[in-house]
Each structure stands twice: as C-alpha cells, then as structure tokens.
C-alpha cells in the first residue's frame, strides 16, 4: 500500500465556482474516483471539511487505522482535502476520519459523494464506478413530448421496498426483479410516469427514505447502482418516465451522516431556529452557504445526468419556504424585512430550477408544497420559484373531506368540490392521492368512502373519474389502484390477493380505462393548466349533488362533456346546457358492469335540442347513474 500522493481534479475555476455556490457538477470532482497516475492504479479522494486539522481515509485496506492515509488540504482556503491513494480498488469500503480544529472533536463520516454505500445497518461508503451501458437513446431524444405541460402526465407512486415481496424468501424485490415485474405492471396500468419514493441511501427503514445519508448512491437494499440504472432503462423502453422523490429540506443526525461533519455545523444551519426541524427531529440545510448550495444542486443534476431521471418531486417545500414552519412564537427569527419567508431557501430553489431547466429542458420539477405561497410553478423571470408543477393539496384535502360524507349530506357541502376551480389555474397543479393520505390512522382511500360495500366502491370509482377529468395532472399511490383496504405498511407487501374479488379488480380496470381516456383525449391534457381548457356547465345543483363541466383541447371537436352524480340516486331525463348542436355519445361511464357497477348507461346517441338552458342555446336530457361520472362527446 502506497502513501497519499498530491493530485487534484480541481482547477482554479472549479474552486471559484464551488466557493461562489455555482459549481453544479461536484460529483465529477468530489468523493472517490478510480484513476491511474503514472501507471499506478488507485483512487483519488476529495472531501470538504474546512474546520478539520486532519482528514484520514480509513477502511479495510488499512485496518481502519487513521493516520496511514492522510489527505492534503488545498492551499486556496477552499476547505477541500484531497489526495491519490494507490492500490485502492473498486469495491473497497471506506470512511473519513476527521480531527476538528473545533474543541478537538473527532468524527468518522461516510462520504457524502459516494456512488455506493454498504447495505444498512452498515454505514461505510464503497469505492465504485458504474459500467452500465444505456439503451434509452430513443426515449431521451423523444422525452420532451412525454414531459411537456401539454402532454398527458399520470403518475404511479411507488415505495420499492413494499410494492411486492418475494413471499418464499420474505424479502423485497431486487432492482432486477422490479425491472421485470414493476415495469410490466405500470405499463399494463397505462400510467405515463412512475414516481419512486426516495431511492438515495438511507439508514432507517421507518423513515421511508426521507432521511438521507447517501445522496449520490441508490440504496443498496435492492442491488447495485448499475442495476438501478437497468430499472430506469426498462421503464424508458416501455415509454414510461421516471420521477424521483428528492429531499433537500432536511437530513438525519446519524453519526456517519452530514451533521457536524467536520466538528462544526457545516451542512446544517448553525442557528437551531433555522437548522433543526422539530417535526422530524432532523437537521436543516444552511441554504445561505454557497458550498451547500453547490452540493445540493449538484446532487439534483447528478440524478438527471447519471441516471437519466425524467423529473424530481421536491419534498417538503413548505418547510423550506417559511422560517416559522412548525415553530411556535419565539422559536423563529424573522428575515431582514421582518417577514416569515426564508429568503435564502427561496433563492436556492430558484437557482435549482434555473440550472435544471437550463441543462435538462425536457424534465419536470414538481413541488410538494402545501401552502398558498404564490407562483411556485411560475418561471423565475416572472418572480416565481421556477418549478414545473405543484401538488394541489387543497384539492386533495377538500375532495377527500367531501367524499367521506354520507351522500344525503353532500348537498350542503358542494362548495368543497367546486372551490378548487377558483384557484385551479393559478399554478400548474398535480392532483395527488399520495402515500401521505393512507398512513398514520387516516385509513385507506376506499376506507374513507361511506355506505355499504357497493356504495363504497361506487364512490371510489366516482372519485377517480372526477380526479382524472379535473384540470391538472394526476398521481396515485400504489395499492389505491385496486382499492387496498388496509393502510399502507412499509414492512409488508401490498394485498395483491384482493384482485381475485370483483369489486377490487373492477377498480383496477377503471384505472386502466381512465388512463387510456386521459391519454387518448387531448381535451384532458392539452390545456390542463389553463382556464381555456375548462368551462362550467352547472355547479349550482346542490339539491341533486350533480356537477357538469366541459374539458377542452385546442380543437373544438375534441371537447368532452363531464357529468358527476354524487348521490346513489340515478338521475333520468337530467337536462344539461350545451354549447352546440349535434348528438351526445357516451364515451366513458364509471358505473359500467365491467367495473362491477350497476350498468346504467346512455346506450344510444342523444339528440341535442335547440333549447335555451343554463345560459346556452342548446340542451340535452341524459341519464346519470348512481354515484357515477359519465363522459360524453358531441358528434356532429
């Protein structure tokens, strides 16, 4: 084993960008990199630890003894320690032993930039270099048409560890197994995208992946990094986009993680009022520190660049935006203008989105943001945060609250349904029924539906049909697509055995058909974020709990008429106003027998009458099944 050799991947310009918070490709410089120098093979290491007085690389190759492989600190006051160590090869495990200038603290840390980590509960980093050969060039060349704001965007949210288990071995499926089973299932269900709950390495299973320690490494629970690339590649081969949950909001205090990295608050904000999250008992990034911004934005770019990811759903944006988030009076400090907004975090998010869309204009960033903070999904040049979409949490809350009511009471609460249209076009909204809605005693989605079994499933079909015809894109958490009755449990597989029952298989069939309806009708996606794509027909029939609206594409002929009945009483000869003459043709009915509905439908074309009704020149009389959505087209 040779000694550490002075060597660097950093140029002076790299250091300038890093210190300015503008180096967005740090993964090419920091961490461990296999290389050959003067004919000698080994590994180059680089780590940021400005308060260290010494940094040793320790591992099996030196019996975890510090001092044998001491890195050199750069002369330029960047705080970067680096060096080339001969003979360290791919697969060797290591950590950094850091002696701090601050109170002589000693820490032993995993590499924040490691490309692979040991399988938890082990915590060391692994020297790694991927050898995967991508086969998705056709997808990448055509990705824009799948990811634009006027394309269908229907997302299946998945927790890889609990989607399906290998029953015989009582374990989660591997990346390789998922590349076969999960990909084919998402394709069968006709979703356009899959969203994976965090796959970056995390130490604690009950965190579901939202407390990260290995930001640049897919979790080793399911296999090697190149096997995760295979999973992404297989999705792309099936024309399915891949979105990753990404967590730049907080990180755990685990000893091997980012906290007190060099004995000081390096990555976290030193002021506990800004640097500690009371809800999650975790540390909050210091968004005002330039090197931390370089780290975070580089990490986002890494997944888009190295793993061909098609979008990032940014977790817990509200907690980043507001200094008083989950804090009582006296536990937070206002910004320089006396407000509650975290100005440094806002600047970070704008720079993040500017860099992502400049480098990858055909991807999407999606904000999980639960407040009324304005212009989250508007461009930064207009003063927005620059995200592509924002979760419509208000729609989710109001709609689930409405559906939980017995139908006899719904006539008093119709505004809970219609209120979303007063702000539906202020952002580019995604309608989420996510994992957060089926945990912690909230019950499953089907479990919230009132009535007997028939009414519960009819309500669920109605909810999904209303969701897919409402303006915006859609997201559905795994299990909800076949009406899983139990709350989600990350330790157990979904209850796939339920599909042997007609009610549950009927829900699966309607999700397939709703995805097909969405993808095949431009009226549901071409103008999904603009007021031009929506028009009320009737939102005032509280007594019957019926609403009707038009969804519009860029061509008038593509328009769809949507009518929803939120009671178990069928409505016959129900008159609706229409924009033009012709005939109504039923193209979708959530009460169809194939979904285990009652089968009440409009089997024949309905003539549109020249009759003033609901402020329109034309009208038609239709049949609306109980607890159902019916979709029509106007045929000339």
XYZ file of C-alpha atoms in Angstrom, residues 125-622:
498
model
C -19.014 4.062 1.705
C -17.891 1.911 -1.215
C -15.412 2.879 -3.922
C -17.469 2.443 -7.059
C -17.601 3.117 -10.765
C -20.604 2.201 -12.890
C -20.132 0.205 -16.077
C -23.731 0.225 -17.281
C -24.355 0.754 -20.992
C -27.593 2.692 -21.557
C -30.102 1.684 -24.229
C -32.575 4.574 -23.915
C -31.332 6.980 -26.547
C -34.646 6.867 -28.375
C -36.500 7.794 -25.172
C -34.164 10.692 -24.420
C -34.470 12.051 -27.949
C -38.261 11.999 -27.677
C -38.631 12.753 -23.959
C -39.893 16.275 -24.468
C -43.204 15.104 -25.909
C -43.788 12.954 -22.796
C -42.875 15.651 -20.283
C -44.286 18.928 -21.601
C -47.123 20.759 -19.885
C -49.500 19.897 -22.724
C -48.835 16.143 -22.572
C -50.703 13.502 -20.527
C -48.986 13.050 -17.172
C -50.400 10.279 -14.980
C -48.123 9.087 -12.173
C -47.979 5.839 -10.186
C -46.221 6.465 -6.853
C -44.212 3.518 -5.524
C -42.287 2.516 -2.428
C -39.886 -0.067 -3.846
C -39.492 -1.996 -0.601
C -43.172 -2.784 -0.117
C -44.739 -2.807 -3.603
C -44.402 -6.586 -3.784
C -42.445 -9.096 -1.724
C -40.793 -12.356 -2.608
C -43.037 -14.453 -0.353
C -40.834 -17.547 -0.242
C -37.766 -15.604 0.891
C -39.691 -12.885 2.785
C -37.798 -10.045 1.123
C -38.348 -7.064 -1.127
C -37.811 -7.448 -4.843
C -34.427 -6.502 -6.284
C -33.860 -3.802 -8.880
C -33.508 -6.589 -11.463
C -36.792 -8.210 -10.433
C -38.533 -4.829 -10.381
C -37.220 -4.138 -13.891
C -39.386 -7.050 -14.975
C -42.418 -7.046 -12.670
C -42.911 -3.369 -11.784
C -42.222 -2.076 -15.290
C -44.668 -4.503 -16.894
C -47.311 -3.675 -14.288
C -47.051 0.098 -14.729
C -47.247 -0.438 -18.488
C -50.336 -2.642 -18.086
C -51.969 0.040 -15.923
C -51.333 2.634 -18.672
C -49.617 5.177 -16.412
C -47.302 7.592 -18.216
C -44.836 8.006 -15.336
C -43.713 6.276 -12.177
C -42.601 8.185 -9.071
C -40.244 6.398 -6.704
C -40.163 7.346 -3.053
C -36.542 8.181 -2.155
C -34.052 5.663 -3.517
C -30.992 7.522 -2.217
C -29.296 5.608 0.613
C -30.953 5.994 3.998
C -30.187 4.284 7.323
C -33.649 3.945 8.913
C -36.406 1.935 7.221
C -39.338 3.638 9.036
C -38.257 6.976 7.501
C -39.412 5.506 4.127
C -36.268 7.034 2.621
C -36.914 10.656 3.577
C -33.894 10.839 5.942
C -30.907 10.543 3.623
C -27.249 9.856 4.281
C -26.059 8.732 0.833
C -27.185 11.465 -1.534
C -25.368 10.145 -4.602
C -25.985 6.418 -4.102
C -29.122 4.392 -4.836
C -29.913 2.303 -1.783
C -28.071 -0.991 -1.666
C -31.163 -2.701 -0.199
C -32.238 -3.759 -3.689
C -28.949 -4.176 -5.525
C -26.070 -2.352 -7.199
C -26.156 1.121 -8.796
C -25.947 -0.277 -12.321
C -28.945 -2.493 -11.533
C -30.953 0.579 -10.605
C -29.900 2.046 -13.958
C -31.276 -1.105 -15.571
C -34.627 -0.446 -13.859
C -34.736 3.117 -15.225
C -33.689 1.873 -18.655
C -36.504 -0.702 -18.704
C -39.064 1.957 -17.807
C -37.827 4.079 -20.693
C -38.005 1.108 -23.061
C -41.710 0.935 -22.177
C -42.176 4.697 -22.738
C -42.607 5.360 -19.015
C -40.933 8.363 -17.409
C -39.194 8.051 -14.020
C -39.596 10.665 -11.299
C -37.591 10.514 -8.068
C -38.568 11.943 -4.708
C -35.737 14.279 -3.710
C -35.175 15.646 -0.202
C -33.170 18.898 0.044
C -35.128 20.041 3.102
C -33.523 18.153 5.988
C -31.217 15.261 6.936
C -30.791 12.959 9.969
C -28.361 13.316 12.858
C -26.842 9.850 12.359
C -23.183 9.845 13.370
C -21.954 8.850 9.890
C -24.096 11.469 8.110
C -23.748 15.163 7.299
C -24.371 16.524 10.804
C -21.382 18.229 12.462
C -19.385 16.867 9.575
C -16.037 18.446 10.450
C -16.942 19.079 14.086
C -18.917 22.172 13.152
C -22.293 22.923 11.599
C -21.009 22.529 8.060
C -24.083 21.492 6.100
C -26.737 22.429 8.652
C -27.556 25.987 9.724
C -25.714 26.729 12.993
C -28.719 28.554 14.474
C -31.132 25.889 15.807
C -34.041 28.176 14.913
C -33.106 27.624 11.274
C -31.031 24.452 11.466
C -33.242 21.989 13.354
C -36.603 20.595 12.307
C -38.863 19.943 15.321
C -41.325 17.710 13.427
C -38.792 15.245 12.064
C -36.046 15.665 14.697
C -33.631 16.325 11.860
C -31.188 18.979 10.679
C -31.970 21.671 8.103
C -29.526 22.657 5.369
C -27.862 26.061 5.506
C -29.183 27.466 2.217
C -27.183 30.650 2.646
C -23.855 28.828 2.496
C -22.571 28.751 -1.071
C -20.802 25.410 -0.814
C -24.014 23.795 0.492
C -25.939 25.175 -2.492
C -23.305 23.674 -4.808
C -23.698 20.328 -3.036
C -27.499 20.252 -3.281
C -27.840 21.473 -6.858
C -25.042 19.124 -7.946
C -26.982 16.295 -6.352
C -30.147 17.119 -8.285
C -28.174 17.350 -11.523
C -26.419 14.057 -10.727
C -29.640 12.019 -10.858
C -30.776 13.684 -14.067
C -27.369 13.305 -15.707
C -26.033 9.979 -14.451
C -29.316 8.089 -14.019
C -31.362 9.626 -16.869
C -34.132 10.588 -14.427
C -37.045 12.457 -16.019
C -38.210 14.528 -13.083
C -37.687 15.364 -9.419
C -40.519 15.717 -6.940
C -39.082 18.013 -4.276
C -40.236 17.034 -0.804
C -41.402 19.351 1.987
C -41.041 22.630 0.096
C -43.278 24.460 2.589
C -40.862 23.623 5.417
C -38.106 25.309 3.427
C -40.108 28.388 2.488
C -41.136 29.532 5.952
C -38.955 30.281 8.967
C -41.866 29.643 11.333
C -42.826 26.263 9.862
C -43.823 24.015 12.821
C -42.355 26.569 15.198
C -44.075 28.483 17.952
C -43.700 32.177 18.671
C -40.223 32.864 19.965
C -38.777 29.761 18.270
C -38.005 31.511 14.998
C -36.379 34.704 13.831
C -37.909 36.917 11.097
C -35.947 37.677 7.946
C -34.232 41.028 7.366
C -37.531 42.522 6.202
C -39.433 41.293 9.244
C -41.228 38.530 7.321
C -41.547 34.788 7.819
C -40.171 33.778 4.423
C -36.798 32.028 4.298
C -35.144 34.251 1.710
C -32.036 32.078 1.397
C -34.106 28.942 0.720
C -36.199 30.823 -1.853
C -33.034 31.915 -3.657
C -31.742 28.339 -3.551
C -34.924 26.932 -5.097
C -34.876 29.496 -7.882
C -31.240 28.708 -8.705
C -32.005 24.968 -8.535
C -34.812 25.195 -11.079
C -32.918 27.580 -13.340
C -29.990 25.169 -13.562
C -32.163 22.074 -14.030
C -34.227 23.553 -16.843
C -31.183 25.130 -18.490
C -29.371 21.773 -18.576
C -32.384 19.480 -18.992
C -35.234 21.455 -20.577
C -37.260 18.279 -21.148
C -37.585 17.193 -17.483
C -40.022 18.277 -14.764
C -39.536 19.519 -11.230
C -42.583 19.111 -9.005
C -43.048 20.880 -5.676
C -44.761 19.166 -2.762
C -45.935 22.465 -1.302
C -48.989 22.739 0.945
C -49.471 26.487 1.449
C -50.754 29.367 -0.655
C -47.241 30.662 -1.371
C -47.626 32.342 -4.766
C -46.086 31.438 -8.126
C -44.449 28.171 -7.114
C -44.767 26.810 -10.660
C -44.145 30.070 -12.487
C -40.831 30.932 -14.195
C -38.188 32.696 -12.149
C -38.025 35.544 -14.665
C -41.607 36.349 -13.684
C -40.780 36.180 -9.983
C -41.785 32.543 -9.473
C -39.870 29.685 -7.864
C -39.478 28.002 -11.252
C -40.983 24.555 -10.573
C -42.768 22.803 -13.430
C -45.719 21.667 -11.299
C -47.072 21.907 -7.769
C -49.090 19.375 -5.789
C -52.721 20.558 -5.356
C -53.002 19.800 -1.659
C -56.157 21.894 -1.274
C -57.979 19.791 -3.860
C -56.881 16.604 -2.123
C -57.987 17.762 1.315
C -61.348 19.216 0.234
C -62.225 16.311 -2.052
C -61.462 13.565 0.472
C -63.352 15.517 3.119
C -66.363 15.755 0.796
C -66.322 12.083 -0.181
C -66.176 10.985 3.458
C -69.659 12.448 3.988
C -72.790 10.361 3.564
C -74.401 11.326 0.224
C -77.534 12.645 1.965
C -75.428 15.453 3.473
C -73.381 16.295 0.390
C -75.879 18.854 -0.914
C -74.781 21.092 1.971
C -71.102 20.838 1.039
C -70.936 21.104 -2.748
C -68.687 24.139 -2.468
C -65.955 21.818 -1.151
C -65.905 20.257 -4.618
C -66.287 23.391 -6.697
C -63.926 25.596 -4.683
C -60.835 24.110 -6.385
C -61.884 25.761 -9.645
C -61.476 29.215 -8.116
C -57.689 28.704 -8.000
C -57.093 25.713 -10.289
C -55.186 27.783 -12.860
C -53.031 29.884 -10.526
C -50.388 27.117 -10.666
C -49.552 24.099 -12.807
C -51.270 21.700 -10.452
C -50.837 17.953 -10.000
C -53.719 16.235 -8.177
C -52.166 13.847 -5.614
C -53.627 10.909 -3.732
C -50.246 10.015 -2.281
C -48.738 7.798 0.409
C -49.322 10.557 2.973
C -53.089 10.009 2.665
C -53.019 6.302 3.609
C -50.900 6.261 6.790
C -50.971 7.333 10.436
C -54.578 6.403 11.084
C -56.033 8.219 8.074
C -57.305 4.896 6.648
C -57.002 3.771 3.033
C -58.768 5.686 0.265
C -61.517 3.044 -0.001
C -61.758 3.051 3.789
C -62.890 6.682 3.748
C -65.813 6.012 1.442
C -69.208 5.862 3.210
C -72.038 3.369 2.796
C -72.250 -0.361 2.200
C -69.760 -2.231 0.049
C -71.486 -1.365 -3.221
C -71.604 2.344 -2.350
C -68.002 2.386 -1.143
C -66.712 1.067 -4.447
C -69.084 3.237 -6.499
C -67.836 6.264 -4.547
C -64.239 5.266 -5.241
C -64.897 4.889 -8.968
C -66.596 8.284 -8.902
C -63.668 9.862 -7.031
C -61.094 8.555 -9.508
C -63.214 9.560 -12.513
C -63.670 13.054 -11.121
C -59.914 13.243 -10.460
C -58.924 12.202 -13.983
C -61.342 14.675 -15.613
C -60.472 17.584 -13.314
C -57.901 20.046 -14.746
C -54.313 19.167 -13.880
C -52.110 16.083 -13.895
C -52.607 13.068 -11.603
C -50.744 10.988 -9.046
C -51.971 7.797 -7.381
C -50.146 5.835 -4.679
C -49.648 2.119 -5.131
C -52.463 -0.039 -3.822
C -55.069 2.637 -4.383
C -55.436 1.389 -7.960
C -57.112 -1.796 -6.707
C -58.684 -0.401 -3.510
C -56.291 -1.739 -0.904
C -58.329 -1.765 2.299
C -55.516 -1.709 4.831
C -53.391 1.350 5.485
C -50.014 1.241 3.802
C -47.330 -0.509 5.873
C -43.772 -0.156 4.578
C -42.877 -3.539 6.105
C -45.436 -5.543 4.155
C -46.350 -6.167 0.541
C -49.490 -4.732 -0.995
C -52.503 -7.026 -0.662
C -52.396 -8.399 -4.198
C -54.743 -11.244 -3.267
C -57.626 -8.739 -3.276
C -57.633 -8.781 -7.066
C -59.443 -12.126 -7.004
C -62.551 -10.208 -5.903
C -64.724 -8.449 -8.498
C -65.008 -5.160 -6.657
C -61.231 -4.791 -6.402
C -60.473 -5.971 -9.929
C -63.159 -3.527 -11.109
C -61.213 -0.648 -9.580
C -58.062 -1.825 -11.329
C -59.923 -1.958 -14.646
C -61.324 1.564 -14.240
C -57.858 2.976 -13.527
C -56.588 1.386 -16.739
C -59.504 2.856 -18.691
C -59.175 6.282 -17.046
C -55.515 6.392 -18.036
C -56.491 5.437 -21.593
C -59.268 8.046 -21.604
C -56.791 10.675 -20.369
C -54.069 9.772 -22.892
C -56.412 9.445 -25.867
C -58.351 12.691 -25.397
C -56.454 15.961 -25.945
C -59.268 17.790 -24.123
C -57.943 16.303 -20.870
C -54.298 17.313 -21.272
C -53.615 19.903 -23.986
C -54.878 22.779 -21.826
C -54.773 21.097 -18.421
C -53.112 24.099 -16.771
C -55.084 26.932 -18.404
C -58.587 28.297 -17.969
C -59.093 27.806 -21.712
C -59.290 24.063 -21.053
C -62.250 24.202 -18.680
C -65.797 25.551 -18.638
C -68.569 25.022 -16.118
C -71.942 23.811 -17.359
C -73.537 23.573 -13.931
C -72.090 23.802 -10.448
C -75.251 25.068 -8.705
C -77.355 21.888 -8.465
C -76.721 21.345 -4.772
C -80.061 19.652 -4.265
C -79.188 16.757 -6.578
C -75.432 16.887 -5.836
C -74.658 16.996 -9.563
C -71.955 18.949 -11.349
C -71.259 19.207 -15.084
C -68.383 20.769 -16.990
C -66.610 20.866 -20.335
C -62.979 19.925 -20.851
C -61.433 21.462 -23.957
C -58.453 20.819 -26.169
C -57.038 23.226 -28.711
C -59.568 21.935 -31.247
C -63.275 22.381 -30.554
C -64.131 18.906 -31.864
C -62.089 17.318 -29.069
C -64.205 18.739 -26.235
C -65.610 16.373 -23.604
C -68.759 16.819 -21.510
C -68.333 15.508 -17.950
C -71.270 14.944 -15.586
C -70.906 13.670 -11.997
C -73.646 12.409 -9.685
C -72.531 12.320 -6.053
C -75.624 10.533 -4.722
C -76.798 6.903 -5.026
C -79.983 8.096 -6.764
C -79.991 7.635 -10.569
C -80.989 10.785 -12.480
C -83.085 10.201 -15.592
C -84.041 12.866 -18.117
C -81.498 15.159 -16.473
C -81.137 18.261 -18.617
C -77.796 19.975 -19.215
C -76.985 23.043 -21.309
C -74.627 22.518 -24.232
C -72.533 24.785 -26.469
C -73.581 23.444 -29.886
C -75.952 21.167 -31.739
C -75.383 17.546 -32.677
C -75.647 14.304 -30.734
C -74.205 13.255 -27.373
C -72.271 9.991 -27.411
C -71.279 8.341 -24.121
C -67.545 7.529 -24.181
C -66.975 6.641 -20.507
C -69.188 5.552 -17.624
C -67.827 4.724 -14.168
C -70.990 2.680 -13.450
C -70.299 0.163 -16.233
C -70.735 -3.511 -15.393
C -67.100 -4.225 -16.327
C -66.131 -2.182 -13.266
C -68.743 -4.019 -11.163
C -71.172 -1.104 -11.421
C -74.924 -1.316 -11.909
C -74.674 -0.893 -15.668
C -76.979 2.112 -16.018
C -75.873 3.985 -19.122
C -76.794 6.061 -22.154
C -76.657 3.273 -24.702
C -77.893 5.310 -27.659
C -76.907 8.659 -29.097
C -78.777 11.549 -27.508
C -80.115 14.283 -29.751
C -79.194 17.809 -28.691
C -82.189 20.136 -28.700
C -82.351 23.793 -29.726
C -83.462 24.951 -26.288
C -82.098 27.651 -24.009
C -80.842 26.075 -20.823
C -78.216 27.106 -18.291
C -77.350 30.202 -20.363
C -76.751 28.142 -23.501
C -78.682 27.804 -26.758
C -78.750 24.026 -26.711
C -79.649 21.275 -24.255
C -79.921 17.503 -23.923
C -81.552 15.126 -21.475
C -79.287 12.392 -20.177
